[in-house]
Coordinates of C-alpha atoms and ligand atoms in Angstrom, one line a residue:
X984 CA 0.0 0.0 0.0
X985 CA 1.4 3.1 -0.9
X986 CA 2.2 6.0 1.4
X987 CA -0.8 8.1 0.0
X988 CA -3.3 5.5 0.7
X989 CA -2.4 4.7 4.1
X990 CA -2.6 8.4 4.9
X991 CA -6.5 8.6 3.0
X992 CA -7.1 5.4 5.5
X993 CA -5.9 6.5 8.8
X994 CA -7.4 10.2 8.0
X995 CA -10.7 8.2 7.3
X996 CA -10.5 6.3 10.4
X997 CA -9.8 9.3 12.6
X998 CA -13.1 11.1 11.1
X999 CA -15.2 7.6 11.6
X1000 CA -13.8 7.9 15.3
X1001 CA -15.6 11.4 15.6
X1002 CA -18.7 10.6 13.5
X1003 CA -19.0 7.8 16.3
X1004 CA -18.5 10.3 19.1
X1005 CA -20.8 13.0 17.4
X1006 CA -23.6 11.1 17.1
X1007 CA -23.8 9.1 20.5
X1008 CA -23.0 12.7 22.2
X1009 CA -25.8 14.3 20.1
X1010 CA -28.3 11.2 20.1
X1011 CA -28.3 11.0 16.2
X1012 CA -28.9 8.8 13.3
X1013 CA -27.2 8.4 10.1
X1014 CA -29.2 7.4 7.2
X1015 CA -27.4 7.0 4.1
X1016 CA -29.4 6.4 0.8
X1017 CA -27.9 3.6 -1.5
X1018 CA -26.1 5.8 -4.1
X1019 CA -23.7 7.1 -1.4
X1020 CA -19.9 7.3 -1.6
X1021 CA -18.9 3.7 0.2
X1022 CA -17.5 5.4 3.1
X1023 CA -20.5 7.2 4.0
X1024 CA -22.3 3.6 3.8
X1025 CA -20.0 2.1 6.0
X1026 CA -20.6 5.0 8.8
X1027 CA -24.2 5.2 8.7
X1028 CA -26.9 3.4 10.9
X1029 CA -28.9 2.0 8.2
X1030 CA -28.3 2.1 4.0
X1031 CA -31.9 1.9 1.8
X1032 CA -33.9 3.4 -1.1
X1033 CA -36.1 6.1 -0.6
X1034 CA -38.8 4.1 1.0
X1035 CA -36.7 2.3 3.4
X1036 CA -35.1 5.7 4.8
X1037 CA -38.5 7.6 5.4
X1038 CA -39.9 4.5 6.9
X1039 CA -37.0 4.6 9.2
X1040 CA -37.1 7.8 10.0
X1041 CA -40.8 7.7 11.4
X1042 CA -39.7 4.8 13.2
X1043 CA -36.3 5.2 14.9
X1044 CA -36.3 7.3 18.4
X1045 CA -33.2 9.2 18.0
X1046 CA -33.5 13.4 18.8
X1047 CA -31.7 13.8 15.6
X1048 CA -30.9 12.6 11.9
X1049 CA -28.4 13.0 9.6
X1050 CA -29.5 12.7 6.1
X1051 CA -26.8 11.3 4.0
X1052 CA -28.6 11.8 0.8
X1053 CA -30.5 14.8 -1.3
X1054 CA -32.4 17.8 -0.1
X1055 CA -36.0 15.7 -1.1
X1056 CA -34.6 13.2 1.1
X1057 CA -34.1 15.3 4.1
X1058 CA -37.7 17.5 3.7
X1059 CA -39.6 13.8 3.9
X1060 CA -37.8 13.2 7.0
X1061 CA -38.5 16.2 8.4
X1062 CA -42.6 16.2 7.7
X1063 CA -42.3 12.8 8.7
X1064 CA -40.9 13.1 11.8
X1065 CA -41.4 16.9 12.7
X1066 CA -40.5 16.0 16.4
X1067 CA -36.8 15.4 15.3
X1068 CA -34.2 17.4 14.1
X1069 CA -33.4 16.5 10.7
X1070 CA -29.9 18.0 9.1
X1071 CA -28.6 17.7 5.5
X1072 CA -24.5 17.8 5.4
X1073 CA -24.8 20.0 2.2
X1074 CA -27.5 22.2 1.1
X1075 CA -26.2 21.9 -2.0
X1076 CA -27.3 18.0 -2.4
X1077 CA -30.5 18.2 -5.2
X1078 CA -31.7 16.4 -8.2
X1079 CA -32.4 17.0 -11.4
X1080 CA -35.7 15.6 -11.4
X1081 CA -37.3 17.2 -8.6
X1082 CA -36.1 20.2 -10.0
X1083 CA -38.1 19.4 -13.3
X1084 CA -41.4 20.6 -11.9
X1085 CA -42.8 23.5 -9.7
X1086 CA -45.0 24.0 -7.7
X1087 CA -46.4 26.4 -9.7
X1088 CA -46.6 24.0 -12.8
X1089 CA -48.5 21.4 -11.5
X1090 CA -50.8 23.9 -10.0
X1091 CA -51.5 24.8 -14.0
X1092 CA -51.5 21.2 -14.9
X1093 CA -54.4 20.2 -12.3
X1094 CA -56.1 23.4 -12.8
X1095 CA -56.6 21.3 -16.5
X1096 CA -57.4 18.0 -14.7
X1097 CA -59.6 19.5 -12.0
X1098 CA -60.7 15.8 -10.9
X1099 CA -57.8 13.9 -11.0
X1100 CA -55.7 12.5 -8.7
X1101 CA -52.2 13.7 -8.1
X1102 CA -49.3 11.3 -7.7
X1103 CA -45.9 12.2 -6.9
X1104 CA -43.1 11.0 -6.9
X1105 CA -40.6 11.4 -3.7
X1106 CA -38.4 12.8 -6.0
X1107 CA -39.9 16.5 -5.6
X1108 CA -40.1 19.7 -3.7
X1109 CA -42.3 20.0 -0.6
X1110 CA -44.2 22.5 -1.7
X1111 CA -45.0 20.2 -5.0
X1112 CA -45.9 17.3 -2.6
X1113 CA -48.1 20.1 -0.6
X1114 CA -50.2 19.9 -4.1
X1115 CA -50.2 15.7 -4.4
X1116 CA -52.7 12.9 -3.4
X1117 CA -50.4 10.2 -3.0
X1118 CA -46.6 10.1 -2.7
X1119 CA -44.5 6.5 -3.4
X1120 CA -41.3 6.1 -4.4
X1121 CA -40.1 3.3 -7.5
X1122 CA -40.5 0.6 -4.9
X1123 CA -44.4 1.0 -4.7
X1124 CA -45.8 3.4 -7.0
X1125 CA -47.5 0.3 -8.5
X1126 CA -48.9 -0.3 -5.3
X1127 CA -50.1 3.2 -5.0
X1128 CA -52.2 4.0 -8.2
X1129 CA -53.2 -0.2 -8.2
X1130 CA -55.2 1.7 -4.7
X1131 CA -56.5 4.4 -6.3
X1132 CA -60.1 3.8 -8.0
X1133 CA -59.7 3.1 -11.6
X1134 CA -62.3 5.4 -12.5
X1135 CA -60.3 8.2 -11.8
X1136 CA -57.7 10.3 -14.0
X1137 CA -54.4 10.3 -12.2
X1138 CA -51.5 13.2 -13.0
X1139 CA -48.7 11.0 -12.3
X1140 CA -45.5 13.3 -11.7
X1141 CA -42.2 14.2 -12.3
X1142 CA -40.6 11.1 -13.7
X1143 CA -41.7 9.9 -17.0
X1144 CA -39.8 6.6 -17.5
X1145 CA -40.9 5.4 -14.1
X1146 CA -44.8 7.1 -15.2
X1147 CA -44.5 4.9 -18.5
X1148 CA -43.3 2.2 -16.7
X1149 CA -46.3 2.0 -14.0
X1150 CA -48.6 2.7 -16.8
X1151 CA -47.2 -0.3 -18.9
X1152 CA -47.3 -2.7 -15.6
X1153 CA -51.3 -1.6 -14.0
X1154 CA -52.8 -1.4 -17.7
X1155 CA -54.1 2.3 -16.8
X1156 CA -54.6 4.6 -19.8
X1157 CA -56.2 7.5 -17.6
X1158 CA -52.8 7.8 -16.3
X1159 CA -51.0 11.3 -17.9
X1160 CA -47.3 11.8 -17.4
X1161 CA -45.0 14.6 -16.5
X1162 CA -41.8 15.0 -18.9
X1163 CA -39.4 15.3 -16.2
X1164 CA -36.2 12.8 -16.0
X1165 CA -33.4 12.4 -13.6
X1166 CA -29.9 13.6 -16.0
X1167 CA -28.6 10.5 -14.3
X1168 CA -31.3 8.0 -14.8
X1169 CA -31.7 9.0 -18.4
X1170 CA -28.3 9.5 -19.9
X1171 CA -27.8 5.6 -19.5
X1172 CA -28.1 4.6 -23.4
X1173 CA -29.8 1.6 -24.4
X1174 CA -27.1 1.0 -27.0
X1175 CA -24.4 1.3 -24.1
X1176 CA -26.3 -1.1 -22.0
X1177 CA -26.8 -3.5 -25.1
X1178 CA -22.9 -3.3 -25.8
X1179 CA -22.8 -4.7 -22.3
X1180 CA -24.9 -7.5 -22.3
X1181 CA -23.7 -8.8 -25.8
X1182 CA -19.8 -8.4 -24.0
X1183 CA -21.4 -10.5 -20.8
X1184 CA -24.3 -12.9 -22.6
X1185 CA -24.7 -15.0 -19.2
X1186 CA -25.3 -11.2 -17.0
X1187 CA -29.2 -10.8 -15.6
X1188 CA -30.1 -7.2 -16.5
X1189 CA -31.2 -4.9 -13.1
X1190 CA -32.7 -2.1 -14.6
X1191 CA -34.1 1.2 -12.6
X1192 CA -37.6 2.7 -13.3
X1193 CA -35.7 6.1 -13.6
X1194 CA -33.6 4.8 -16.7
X1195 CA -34.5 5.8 -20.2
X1196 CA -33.1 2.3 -21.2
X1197 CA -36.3 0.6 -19.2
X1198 CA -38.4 0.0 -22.5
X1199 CA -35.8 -1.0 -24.4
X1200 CA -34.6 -3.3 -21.8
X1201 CA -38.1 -4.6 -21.5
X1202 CA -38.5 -4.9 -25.5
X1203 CA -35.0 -7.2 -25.5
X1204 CA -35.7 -10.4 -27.2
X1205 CA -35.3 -12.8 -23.9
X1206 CA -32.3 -15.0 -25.3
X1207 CA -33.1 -16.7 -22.1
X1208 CA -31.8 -13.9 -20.3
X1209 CA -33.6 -12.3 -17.1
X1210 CA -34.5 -8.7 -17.3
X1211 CA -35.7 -7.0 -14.0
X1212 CA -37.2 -3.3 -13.6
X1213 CA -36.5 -2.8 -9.7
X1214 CA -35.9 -0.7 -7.0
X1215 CA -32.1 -0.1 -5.6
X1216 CA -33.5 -1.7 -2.2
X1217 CA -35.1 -4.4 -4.6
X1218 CA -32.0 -4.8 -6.7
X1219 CA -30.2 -5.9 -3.4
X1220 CA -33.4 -8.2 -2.5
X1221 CA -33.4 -9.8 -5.8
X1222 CA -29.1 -10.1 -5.9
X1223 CA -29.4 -12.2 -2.8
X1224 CA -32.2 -15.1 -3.5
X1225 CA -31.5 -15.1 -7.4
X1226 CA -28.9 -18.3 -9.0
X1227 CA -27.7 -16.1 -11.3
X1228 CA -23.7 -15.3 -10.9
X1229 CA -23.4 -11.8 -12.8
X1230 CA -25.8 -8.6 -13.0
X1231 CA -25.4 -6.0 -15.5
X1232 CA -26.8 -2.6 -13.1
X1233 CA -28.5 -0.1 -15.1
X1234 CA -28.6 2.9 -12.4
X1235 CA -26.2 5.4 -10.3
X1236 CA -23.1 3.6 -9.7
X1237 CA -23.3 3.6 -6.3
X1238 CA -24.9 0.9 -6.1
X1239 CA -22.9 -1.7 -7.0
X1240 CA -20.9 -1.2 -4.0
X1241 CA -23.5 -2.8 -1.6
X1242 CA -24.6 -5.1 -3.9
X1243 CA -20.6 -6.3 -4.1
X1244 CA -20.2 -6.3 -0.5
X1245 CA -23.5 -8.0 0.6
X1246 CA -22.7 -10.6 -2.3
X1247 CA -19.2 -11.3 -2.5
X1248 CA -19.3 -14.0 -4.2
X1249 CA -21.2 -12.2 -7.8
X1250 CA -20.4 -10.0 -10.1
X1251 CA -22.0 -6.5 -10.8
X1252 CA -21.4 -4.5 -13.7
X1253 CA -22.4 -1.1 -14.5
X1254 CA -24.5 -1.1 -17.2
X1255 CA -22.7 2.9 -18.0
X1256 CA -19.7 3.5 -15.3
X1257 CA -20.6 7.3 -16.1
X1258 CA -24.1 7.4 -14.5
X1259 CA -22.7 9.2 -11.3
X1260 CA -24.9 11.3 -9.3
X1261 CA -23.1 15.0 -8.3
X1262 CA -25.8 15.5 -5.8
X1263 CA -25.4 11.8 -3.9
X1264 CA -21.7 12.8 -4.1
X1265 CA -21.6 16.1 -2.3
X1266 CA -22.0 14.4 1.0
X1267 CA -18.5 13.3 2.5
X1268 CA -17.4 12.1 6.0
X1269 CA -16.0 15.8 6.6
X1270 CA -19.4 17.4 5.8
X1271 CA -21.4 14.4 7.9
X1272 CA -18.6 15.3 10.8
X1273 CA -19.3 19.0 10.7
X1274 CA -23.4 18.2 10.2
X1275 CA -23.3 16.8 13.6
X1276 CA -20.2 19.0 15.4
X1277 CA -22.4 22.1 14.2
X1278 CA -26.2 20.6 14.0
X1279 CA -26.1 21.7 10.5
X1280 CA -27.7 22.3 7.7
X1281 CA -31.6 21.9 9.8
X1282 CA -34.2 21.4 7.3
X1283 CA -36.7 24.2 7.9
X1284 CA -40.2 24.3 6.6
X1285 CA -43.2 26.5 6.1
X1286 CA -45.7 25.0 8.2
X1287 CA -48.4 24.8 5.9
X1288 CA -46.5 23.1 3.5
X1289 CA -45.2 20.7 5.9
X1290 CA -49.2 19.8 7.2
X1291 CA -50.5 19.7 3.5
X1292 CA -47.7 17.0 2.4
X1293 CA -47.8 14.9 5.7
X1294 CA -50.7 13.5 4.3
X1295 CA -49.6 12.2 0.7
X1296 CA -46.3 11.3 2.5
X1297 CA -48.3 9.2 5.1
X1298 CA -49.8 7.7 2.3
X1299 CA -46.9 6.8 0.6
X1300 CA -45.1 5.2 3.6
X1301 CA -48.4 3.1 4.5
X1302 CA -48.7 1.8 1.1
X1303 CA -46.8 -1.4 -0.4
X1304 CA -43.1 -1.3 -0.9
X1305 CA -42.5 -4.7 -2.4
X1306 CA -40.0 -5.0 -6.0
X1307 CA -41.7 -2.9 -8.1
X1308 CA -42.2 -5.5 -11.3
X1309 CA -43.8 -7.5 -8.6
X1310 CA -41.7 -10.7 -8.8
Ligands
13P941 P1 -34.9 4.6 -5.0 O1 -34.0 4.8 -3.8 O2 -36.3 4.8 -4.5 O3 -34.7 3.3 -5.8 O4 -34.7 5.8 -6.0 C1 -33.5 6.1 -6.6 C2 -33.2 7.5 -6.8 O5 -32.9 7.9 -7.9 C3 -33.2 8.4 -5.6 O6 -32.8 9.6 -6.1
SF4_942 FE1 -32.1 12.9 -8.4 FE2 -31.2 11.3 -10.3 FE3 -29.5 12.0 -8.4 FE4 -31.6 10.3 -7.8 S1 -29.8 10.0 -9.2 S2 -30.9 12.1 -6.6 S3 -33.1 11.1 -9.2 S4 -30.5 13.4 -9.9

């Protein structure tokens, strides 16, 4: 091991030995999402997809959370659990695809759909959820509109890959989409992806809703191969109890690091080694450090935003939650 390396390790062991302090002085949690940078993983209290980390931040008792994840992330934790402090290590973490709609947007679009029901997607703002039904997140937003009466028109919102996707899977053609996308999601190429599988014939494909690739994927002629729209929680679930040996991963990169350390014994490959998330990125174990040394950065919300999205968010965490191409 060279001399630079050792000095990354022990300066990353130092900063876990403080994280560890921080957070039992402070009574916090650390709740990394499954597209962080592996160190961050390795420090947190618990590692899951969107649903996973709002579910566990209405249920854990700590005074106080550390979002290791995006700004979206962090709100949902906050209306969830309004009695707890919740802090994001960098206000800068966002996304691209809550950033494709506004509030004031969907107010137009429902103002053209005055009975429908709204469904969005976690991926947005909380004054956007203010305006929404229903939340869910990819693992359940088949669940969610399969409990919403068929009779109705649903506005299904921001993400139109995973809206196409849900529409293909529950049959519903009173479901109209938003045109948003995730940069990340949808810059993964089908012919990329394709290149990979012809280089790896044996791989199962793990595809996100998110990715623009999904259809394509789906469209593939089988060959005998497996092709699976999941969930990054559902990736892992699937990874474990499948026989197959190698996974081509269609999603943010991150992932393949817990899927390689809870399966050591697999392969994963990225279906595009470029789809890298800057937001997911931001948060380091200096900025988790300073989070808790400083109680920084608290999410703060109006309080009538924060009442009118409990609801849809209540919804969303009540609802479902299994892979979302229901295996
Ligand atoms: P999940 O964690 O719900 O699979 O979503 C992925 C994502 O893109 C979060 O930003
Ligand atoms: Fe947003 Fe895409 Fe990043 Fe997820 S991967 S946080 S959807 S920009």
């Amino acid at each position: 091991m060279g001399v630079m390396e050792t000095d990354l390790l022990e300066r990353r062991a130092q900063l876990q030995q403080e994280i560890d302090q921080l957070r039992r002085e402070k009574d916090a949690v650390l709740l990394a999402h499954n597209y962080q940078l592996p160190e961050v993983q390795d420090v947190a209290d618990f590692v899951g997809d969107s649903l996973a980390l709002a579910r566990y931040a209405v249920r854990c008792e700590a005074r106080r959370i550390v979002l290791c994840g995006v700004a979206f992330m962090a709100e949902t934790a906050a209306i969830l659990a309004p009695d707890k402090q919740v802090l994001l290590p960098d206000l800068e973490a966002g996304c691209s695809l809550a950033d494709s709609i506004t509030a004031q947007q969907l107010a137009e679009w429902k103002a053209e759909h005055p009975d429908a029901v709204v469904v969005s997607y976690v991926n947005t703002s909380a004054a956007v959820k203010a305006l929404s039904d229903y939340c869910c997140t990819s693992s359940n937003a088949v669940d969610v509109v399969n409990a919403i009466d068929p009779q109705r028109e649903i506005l299904f919102l921001p993400d139109f890959f995973l809206g196409s996707y849900v529409r293909r899977v529950t049959g519903r053609t009173n479901l109209y989409i938003w045109m948003g996308e995730c940069h990340v999601h949808a810059s993964i190429l089908p012919e990329e992806m394709e290149r990979r599988m012809e280089d790896h014939p044996d791989a199962q494909l793990l595809v996100h809703p998110e990715c623009g690739c999904t259809t394509r994927a789906l469209a593939l002629p089988p060959q005998g191969r497996e092709v699976r729209v999941l969930s990054t929680d559902a990736m892992l679930r699937h990874a474990k109890e499948s026989h197959a040996q190698q996974f081509i991963v269609a999603t943010e990169v991150g992932m393949l690091y817990r899927l390689s350390k809870e399966n050591p014994q697999k392969a994963f490959l990225p279906a595009d080694e470029k789809a890298i998330c800057p937001f997911m990125k931001r948060i380091t174990l200096e900025k988790v450090r300073d989070a808790l040394a400083d109680e920084r950065y608290e999410i703060k919300l109006d309080p009538q935003i924060r009442e009118r999205a409990l609801l849809p968010l209540q919804r969303m965490v009540a609802i479902g939650g299994r892979p979302t191409n229901a295996e």
